[in-house]
Amino acid sequence: LAEALQEAGFATANIDYPSQSGSVEEIAPLAVGLGLNECRATGATRIHFVTHSIGGILLRYQNEQSPIPDLGRVVILGPPNQGSEIIDKTRDWPGFEMLTGDAGAELGTGSDGMPSKLGPVNFELGVIAGTGTINVFASAMLPDPDDGKVSVASTQVEGMDDFLIVGSSHHYITRGDVVFRNTVAFLRTGKFLDEDKAGIGMTD
């Protein structure tokens, strides 16, 4: 995805962060801060974000705690904006937090989950949700349709500007031409491509 954005003319900072090493409160300033610092070092004055899964929650949390003045448009892929029912159903299982980490454990759908504590988004946001799955067991714990980790309904959030469904699984939603071209389109125009929205559920 970073390569596709570079080919479209965007400079990118591809940020890796330890998603299982702390809470959302601890990880968000690290992950978001690294991205902002790398982009600002190039002289950028408007910084777009593209995030996957919990990355969207980290960005939303950090922007609420410390509004980002140079924030541009945002595309989030497979985000648990309303939490994930999988967290609700597995939190009492042995070894739960070893698998999810503290931040993942905060992604339940209840009032104590981090997603429910975040307000509506106040920046230009496009959400891309998946309907494919490579984990039938996990999908059985989710309302249909889903991507194997998050239901399509749970990806949506108040204040988003556009929404697109693709036939990808949670892990692979970061790949494929449909996601590539629509991410570029939203960052450029604030909208996904009408022809792809008409083909809801199509695979790449």
Short mmCIF file of N, CA, C and O in Angstrom, two decimals, residues 27-119:
data_model
loop_
_atom_site.label_atom_id
_atom_site.label_comp_id
_atom_site.label_asym_id
_atom_site.label_seq_id
_atom_site.Cartn_x
_atom_site.Cartn_y
_atom_site.Cartn_z
N ILE A 27 0.28 3.51 23.57
CA ILE A 27 0.80 3.29 22.21
C ILE A 27 0.47 4.44 21.27
O ILE A 27 1.26 4.79 20.39
N ALA A 28 -0.70 5.07 21.44
CA ALA A 28 -1.16 6.08 20.48
C ALA A 28 -0.17 7.23 20.29
O ALA A 28 0.16 7.56 19.14
N PRO A 29 0.33 7.87 21.35
CA PRO A 29 1.26 8.97 21.10
C PRO A 29 2.56 8.53 20.44
O PRO A 29 3.16 9.29 19.67
N LEU A 30 2.98 7.28 20.72
CA LEU A 30 4.19 6.76 20.09
C LEU A 30 3.98 6.56 18.60
O LEU A 30 4.73 7.09 17.77
N ALA A 31 2.94 5.82 18.24
CA ALA A 31 2.71 5.48 16.83
C ALA A 31 2.37 6.71 16.00
O ALA A 31 2.95 6.95 14.93
N VAL A 32 1.41 7.50 16.49
CA VAL A 32 0.99 8.69 15.74
C VAL A 32 2.12 9.72 15.72
O VAL A 32 2.39 10.36 14.69
N GLY A 33 2.80 9.86 16.85
CA GLY A 33 3.89 10.83 16.93
C GLY A 33 5.02 10.51 15.96
O GLY A 33 5.59 11.42 15.34
N LEU A 34 5.36 9.23 15.82
CA LEU A 34 6.41 8.84 14.88
C LEU A 34 6.03 9.24 13.45
O LEU A 34 6.85 9.76 12.70
N GLY A 35 4.78 8.97 13.09
CA GLY A 35 4.33 9.32 11.74
C GLY A 35 4.38 10.82 11.50
O GLY A 35 4.85 11.29 10.45
N LEU A 36 3.89 11.59 12.46
CA LEU A 36 3.90 13.04 12.32
C LEU A 36 5.32 13.58 12.23
O LEU A 36 5.62 14.43 11.38
N ASN A 37 6.20 13.08 13.09
CA ASN A 37 7.58 13.58 13.09
C ASN A 37 8.29 13.28 11.77
O ASN A 37 9.01 14.14 11.24
N GLU A 38 8.10 12.08 11.24
CA GLU A 38 8.76 11.74 9.97
C GLU A 38 8.26 12.61 8.83
O GLU A 38 9.03 13.05 7.98
N CYS A 39 6.94 12.85 8.82
CA CYS A 39 6.38 13.67 7.74
C CYS A 39 6.78 15.14 7.88
O CYS A 39 7.13 15.80 6.90
N ARG A 40 6.72 15.65 9.11
CA ARG A 40 7.09 17.05 9.32
C ARG A 40 8.56 17.30 8.99
O ARG A 40 8.92 18.40 8.55
N ALA A 41 9.39 16.29 9.19
CA ALA A 41 10.82 16.43 8.89
C ALA A 41 11.08 16.65 7.41
O ALA A 41 12.12 17.18 7.03
N THR A 42 10.12 16.25 6.57
CA THR A 42 10.27 16.45 5.12
C THR A 42 9.76 17.82 4.69
O THR A 42 9.84 18.18 3.52
N GLY A 43 9.17 18.56 5.64
CA GLY A 43 8.61 19.86 5.32
C GLY A 43 7.12 19.82 5.01
O GLY A 43 6.54 20.83 4.59
N ALA A 44 6.49 18.66 5.20
CA ALA A 44 5.06 18.53 4.91
C ALA A 44 4.24 19.46 5.80
O ALA A 44 4.51 19.59 6.99
N THR A 45 3.23 20.08 5.22
CA THR A 45 2.35 20.96 5.98
C THR A 45 0.94 20.40 6.12
O THR A 45 0.13 20.93 6.87
N ARG A 46 0.64 19.33 5.38
CA ARG A 46 -0.65 18.64 5.50
C ARG A 46 -0.36 17.15 5.46
O ARG A 46 0.21 16.65 4.49
N ILE A 47 -0.74 16.46 6.52
CA ILE A 47 -0.34 15.06 6.68
C ILE A 47 -1.57 14.16 6.70
O ILE A 47 -2.43 14.27 7.58
N HIS A 48 -1.67 13.29 5.70
CA HIS A 48 -2.74 12.31 5.62
C HIS A 48 -2.33 11.05 6.40
O HIS A 48 -1.14 10.76 6.56
N PHE A 49 -3.32 10.30 6.85
CA PHE A 49 -3.05 9.02 7.50
C PHE A 49 -3.82 7.91 6.79
O PHE A 49 -4.98 8.10 6.41
N VAL A 50 -3.20 6.75 6.66
CA VAL A 50 -3.87 5.52 6.24
C VAL A 50 -3.55 4.50 7.32
O VAL A 50 -2.38 4.23 7.61
N THR A 51 -4.58 3.94 7.95
CA THR A 51 -4.36 3.03 9.07
C THR A 51 -5.07 1.71 8.84
O THR A 51 -6.00 1.62 8.04
N HIS A 52 -4.62 0.69 9.56
CA HIS A 52 -5.23 -0.63 9.50
C HIS A 52 -5.64 -1.06 10.89
O HIS A 52 -4.87 -0.90 11.85
N SER A 53 -6.86 -1.59 11.03
CA SER A 53 -7.33 -2.20 12.26
C SER A 53 -7.25 -1.23 13.44
O SER A 53 -7.78 -0.13 13.39
N ILE A 54 -6.52 -1.62 14.50
CA ILE A 54 -6.44 -0.79 15.70
C ILE A 54 -5.75 0.55 15.43
O ILE A 54 -5.91 1.50 16.20
N GLY A 55 -5.03 0.65 14.31
CA GLY A 55 -4.38 1.91 13.99
C GLY A 55 -5.37 3.07 13.90
O GLY A 55 -5.04 4.20 14.28
N GLY A 56 -6.57 2.78 13.42
CA GLY A 56 -7.58 3.83 13.35
C GLY A 56 -8.02 4.30 14.73
O GLY A 56 -8.29 5.49 14.94
N ILE A 57 -8.09 3.39 15.68
CA ILE A 57 -8.44 3.75 17.06
C ILE A 57 -7.32 4.58 17.68
O ILE A 57 -7.58 5.57 18.38
N LEU A 58 -6.07 4.20 17.43
CA LEU A 58 -4.95 4.97 17.95
C LEU A 58 -4.97 6.41 17.44
O LEU A 58 -4.76 7.36 18.21
N LEU A 59 -5.24 6.58 16.14
CA LEU A 59 -5.28 7.93 15.57
C LEU A 59 -6.44 8.73 16.15
O LEU A 59 -6.28 9.90 16.53
N ARG A 60 -7.62 8.11 16.24
CA ARG A 60 -8.78 8.83 16.79
C ARG A 60 -8.53 9.25 18.23
O ARG A 60 -8.83 10.37 18.63
N TYR A 61 -7.97 8.33 19.01
CA TYR A 61 -7.69 8.64 20.42
C TYR A 61 -6.69 9.79 20.53
O TYR A 61 -6.91 10.76 21.27
N GLN A 62 -5.59 9.69 19.80
CA GLN A 62 -4.55 10.70 19.92
C GLN A 62 -5.03 12.06 19.45
O GLN A 62 -4.69 13.10 20.04
N ASN A 63 -5.84 12.09 18.39
CA ASN A 63 -6.34 13.37 17.90
C ASN A 63 -7.31 14.00 18.88
O ASN A 63 -7.41 15.23 18.95
N GLU A 64 -8.05 13.19 19.64
CA GLU A 64 -8.92 13.74 20.66
C GLU A 64 -8.12 14.29 21.83
O GLU A 64 -8.46 15.32 22.42
N GLN A 65 -7.04 13.59 22.19
CA GLN A 65 -6.22 14.03 23.32
C GLN A 65 -5.39 15.27 22.97
O GLN A 65 -5.22 16.17 23.80
N SER A 66 -4.90 15.29 21.75
CA SER A 66 -4.04 16.39 21.31
C SER A 66 -4.30 16.65 19.83
O SER A 66 -3.66 16.04 18.95
N PRO A 67 -5.28 17.52 19.52
CA PRO A 67 -5.68 17.74 18.12
C PRO A 67 -4.48 18.03 17.22
O PRO A 67 -3.58 18.79 17.58
N ILE A 68 -4.49 17.40 16.05
CA ILE A 68 -3.38 17.49 15.11
C ILE A 68 -3.67 18.63 14.12
O ILE A 68 -4.54 18.50 13.26
N PRO A 69 -2.96 19.74 14.23
CA PRO A 69 -3.31 20.90 13.40
C PRO A 69 -3.09 20.71 11.91
O PRO A 69 -3.77 21.34 11.10
N ASP A 70 -2.13 19.85 11.55
CA ASP A 70 -1.82 19.65 10.13
C ASP A 70 -2.40 18.34 9.60
O ASP A 70 -1.96 17.83 8.57
N LEU A 71 -3.41 17.80 10.29
CA LEU A 71 -4.03 16.56 9.85
C LEU A 71 -4.82 16.79 8.56
O LEU A 71 -5.64 17.70 8.48
N GLY A 72 -4.56 15.93 7.57
CA GLY A 72 -5.29 16.01 6.31
C GLY A 72 -6.42 15.01 6.28
O GLY A 72 -7.20 14.90 7.22
N ARG A 73 -6.51 14.25 5.20
CA ARG A 73 -7.55 13.23 5.08
C ARG A 73 -7.06 11.90 5.65
O ARG A 73 -5.86 11.65 5.70
N VAL A 74 -8.01 11.06 6.04
CA VAL A 74 -7.68 9.79 6.69
C VAL A 74 -8.48 8.67 6.05
O VAL A 74 -9.70 8.80 5.83
N VAL A 75 -7.82 7.56 5.74
CA VAL A 75 -8.48 6.32 5.31
C VAL A 75 -8.14 5.25 6.33
O VAL A 75 -6.96 5.04 6.64
N ILE A 76 -9.15 4.58 6.87
CA ILE A 76 -8.90 3.51 7.83
C ILE A 76 -9.50 2.21 7.30
O ILE A 76 -10.63 2.16 6.83
N LEU A 77 -8.70 1.16 7.37
CA LEU A 77 -9.04 -0.14 6.79
C LEU A 77 -9.38 -1.13 7.90
O LEU A 77 -8.58 -1.35 8.81
N GLY A 78 -10.56 -1.73 7.83
CA GLY A 78 -10.97 -2.73 8.80
C GLY A 78 -10.92 -2.27 10.24
O GLY A 78 -10.46 -3.02 11.10
N PRO A 79 -11.40 -1.07 10.54
CA PRO A 79 -11.26 -0.55 11.91
C PRO A 79 -12.36 -1.05 12.83
O PRO A 79 -13.53 -1.12 12.44
N PRO A 80 -12.04 -1.35 14.09
CA PRO A 80 -13.08 -1.70 15.07
C PRO A 80 -13.68 -0.44 15.70
O PRO A 80 -13.59 -0.23 16.93
N ASN A 81 -14.27 0.40 14.89
CA ASN A 81 -14.76 1.69 15.39
C ASN A 81 -15.86 1.55 16.45
O ASN A 81 -16.05 2.45 17.27
N GLN A 82 -16.59 0.45 16.40
CA GLN A 82 -17.59 0.17 17.43
C GLN A 82 -17.15 -1.01 18.31
O GLN A 82 -17.96 -1.58 19.03
N GLY A 83 -15.88 -1.39 18.22
CA GLY A 83 -15.37 -2.54 18.94
C GLY A 83 -15.58 -3.83 18.17
O GLY A 83 -16.14 -3.84 17.07
N SER A 84 -15.12 -4.93 18.74
CA SER A 84 -15.26 -6.25 18.10
C SER A 84 -15.90 -7.23 19.07
O SER A 84 -15.45 -7.37 20.22
N GLU A 85 -16.92 -7.91 18.58
CA GLU A 85 -17.60 -8.91 19.40
C GLU A 85 -16.68 -10.06 19.79
O GLU A 85 -16.93 -10.75 20.78
N ILE A 86 -15.63 -10.28 19.00
CA ILE A 86 -14.67 -11.34 19.35
C ILE A 86 -14.03 -11.05 20.71
O ILE A 86 -13.83 -11.96 21.52
N ILE A 87 -13.70 -9.80 20.96
CA ILE A 87 -13.12 -9.43 22.25
C ILE A 87 -14.12 -9.71 23.37
O ILE A 87 -13.76 -10.26 24.42
N ASP A 88 -15.38 -9.37 23.15
CA ASP A 88 -16.41 -9.63 24.17
C ASP A 88 -16.48 -11.11 24.52
O ASP A 88 -16.62 -11.48 25.69
N LYS A 89 -16.39 -11.96 23.50
CA LYS A 89 -16.64 -13.39 23.69
C LYS A 89 -15.42 -14.17 24.14
O LYS A 89 -15.55 -15.31 24.58
N THR A 90 -14.23 -13.58 24.04
CA THR A 90 -13.02 -14.33 24.38
C THR A 90 -12.26 -13.75 25.57
O THR A 90 -11.26 -14.32 25.99
N ARG A 91 -12.74 -12.65 26.14
CA ARG A 91 -11.96 -11.98 27.19
C ARG A 91 -11.76 -12.84 28.43
O ARG A 91 -10.83 -12.61 29.21
N ASP A 92 -12.62 -13.84 28.66
CA ASP A 92 -12.46 -14.71 29.82
C ASP A 92 -11.68 -15.99 29.51
O ASP A 92 -11.52 -16.84 30.38
N TRP A 93 -11.20 -16.12 28.28
CA TRP A 93 -10.44 -17.31 27.92
C TRP A 93 -9.03 -17.25 28.51
O TRP A 93 -8.43 -16.15 28.60
N PRO A 94 -8.47 -18.38 28.91
CA PRO A 94 -7.08 -18.39 29.39
C PRO A 94 -6.12 -17.86 28.32
O PRO A 94 -6.24 -18.19 27.16
N GLY A 95 -5.21 -17.00 28.73
CA GLY A 95 -4.23 -16.45 27.81
C GLY A 95 -4.74 -15.33 26.93
O GLY A 95 -4.05 -14.91 26.00
N PHE A 96 -5.94 -14.83 27.22
CA PHE A 96 -6.56 -13.80 26.38
C PHE A 96 -5.64 -12.61 26.16
O PHE A 96 -5.37 -12.22 25.02
N GLU A 97 -5.13 -12.01 27.23
CA GLU A 97 -4.34 -10.79 27.07
C GLU A 97 -2.96 -11.05 26.47
O GLU A 97 -2.35 -10.15 25.90
N MET A 98 -2.48 -12.30 26.56
CA MET A 98 -1.22 -12.63 25.91
C MET A 98 -1.39 -12.56 24.38
O MET A 98 -0.46 -12.23 23.65
N LEU A 99 -2.58 -12.90 23.91
CA LEU A 99 -2.85 -12.88 22.47
C LEU A 99 -3.19 -11.49 21.97
O LEU A 99 -2.79 -11.10 20.86
N THR A 100 -3.94 -10.72 22.76
CA THR A 100 -4.43 -9.43 22.29
C THR A 100 -3.56 -8.26 22.69
O THR A 100 -3.55 -7.23 22.01
N GLY A 101 -2.83 -8.39 23.81
CA GLY A 101 -2.15 -7.24 24.39
C GLY A 101 -3.16 -6.34 25.08
O GLY A 101 -4.38 -6.50 24.93
N ASP A 102 -2.66 -5.39 25.84
CA ASP A 102 -3.56 -4.50 26.59
C ASP A 102 -4.44 -3.68 25.67
O ASP A 102 -5.63 -3.48 25.93
N ALA A 103 -3.87 -3.18 24.57
CA ALA A 103 -4.65 -2.34 23.66
C ALA A 103 -5.76 -3.15 23.00
O ALA A 103 -6.91 -2.69 22.91
N GLY A 104 -5.45 -4.36 22.55
CA GLY A 104 -6.47 -5.21 21.94
C GLY A 104 -7.58 -5.54 22.90
O GLY A 104 -8.76 -5.61 22.52
N ALA A 105 -7.23 -5.73 24.17
CA ALA A 105 -8.24 -6.06 25.18
C ALA A 105 -9.20 -4.91 25.43
O ALA A 105 -10.29 -5.12 25.98
N GLU A 106 -8.83 -3.71 25.01
CA GLU A 106 -9.69 -2.53 25.19
C GLU A 106 -10.72 -2.37 24.08
O GLU A 106 -11.50 -1.41 24.09
N LEU A 107 -10.74 -3.30 23.12
CA LEU A 107 -11.56 -3.11 21.92
C LEU A 107 -12.89 -3.83 21.98
O LEU A 107 -13.46 -4.17 20.94
N GLY A 108 -13.43 -4.08 23.16
CA GLY A 108 -14.76 -4.65 23.27
C GLY A 108 -15.83 -3.66 22.85
O GLY A 108 -15.57 -2.47 22.66
N THR A 109 -17.05 -4.15 22.72
CA THR A 109 -18.15 -3.31 22.24
C THR A 109 -18.90 -2.63 23.37
O THR A 109 -19.77 -1.79 23.12
N GLY A 110 -18.60 -2.96 24.62
CA GLY A 110 -19.33 -2.40 25.75
C GLY A 110 -18.93 -0.98 26.09
O GLY A 110 -18.01 -0.41 25.50
N SER A 111 -19.60 -0.43 27.08
CA SER A 111 -19.35 0.96 27.48
C SER A 111 -17.97 1.15 28.08
O SER A 111 -17.46 2.28 28.14
N ASP A 112 -17.34 0.05 28.53
CA ASP A 112 -16.00 0.14 29.08
C ASP A 112 -14.92 0.00 28.02
O ASP A 112 -13.73 0.13 28.32
N GLY A 113 -15.30 -0.27 26.78
CA GLY A 113 -14.34 -0.41 25.69
C GLY A 113 -13.88 0.95 25.18
O GLY A 113 -14.64 1.92 25.20
N MET A 114 -12.67 1.01 24.72
CA MET A 114 -12.14 2.27 24.19
C MET A 114 -12.97 2.85 23.05
O MET A 114 -13.21 4.07 23.02
N PRO A 115 -13.46 2.04 22.08
CA PRO A 115 -14.22 2.64 20.98
C PRO A 115 -15.42 3.45 21.44
O PRO A 115 -15.73 4.50 20.88
N SER A 116 -16.12 2.98 22.49
CA SER A 116 -17.32 3.69 22.95
C SER A 116 -16.98 4.99 23.67
O SER A 116 -17.85 5.84 23.86
N LYS A 117 -15.73 5.14 24.07
CA LYS A 117 -15.31 6.35 24.77
C LYS A 117 -14.89 7.46 23.81
O LYS A 117 -14.69 8.61 24.23
N LEU A 118 -14.72 7.11 22.54
CA LEU A 118 -14.29 8.10 21.55
C LEU A 118 -15.50 8.78 20.94
O LEU A 118 -16.52 8.16 20.67
N GLY A 119 -15.38 10.06 20.67
CA GLY A 119 -16.48 10.79 20.08
C GLY A 119 -16.51 10.66 18.57
O GLY A 119 -15.70 9.95 17.97
#
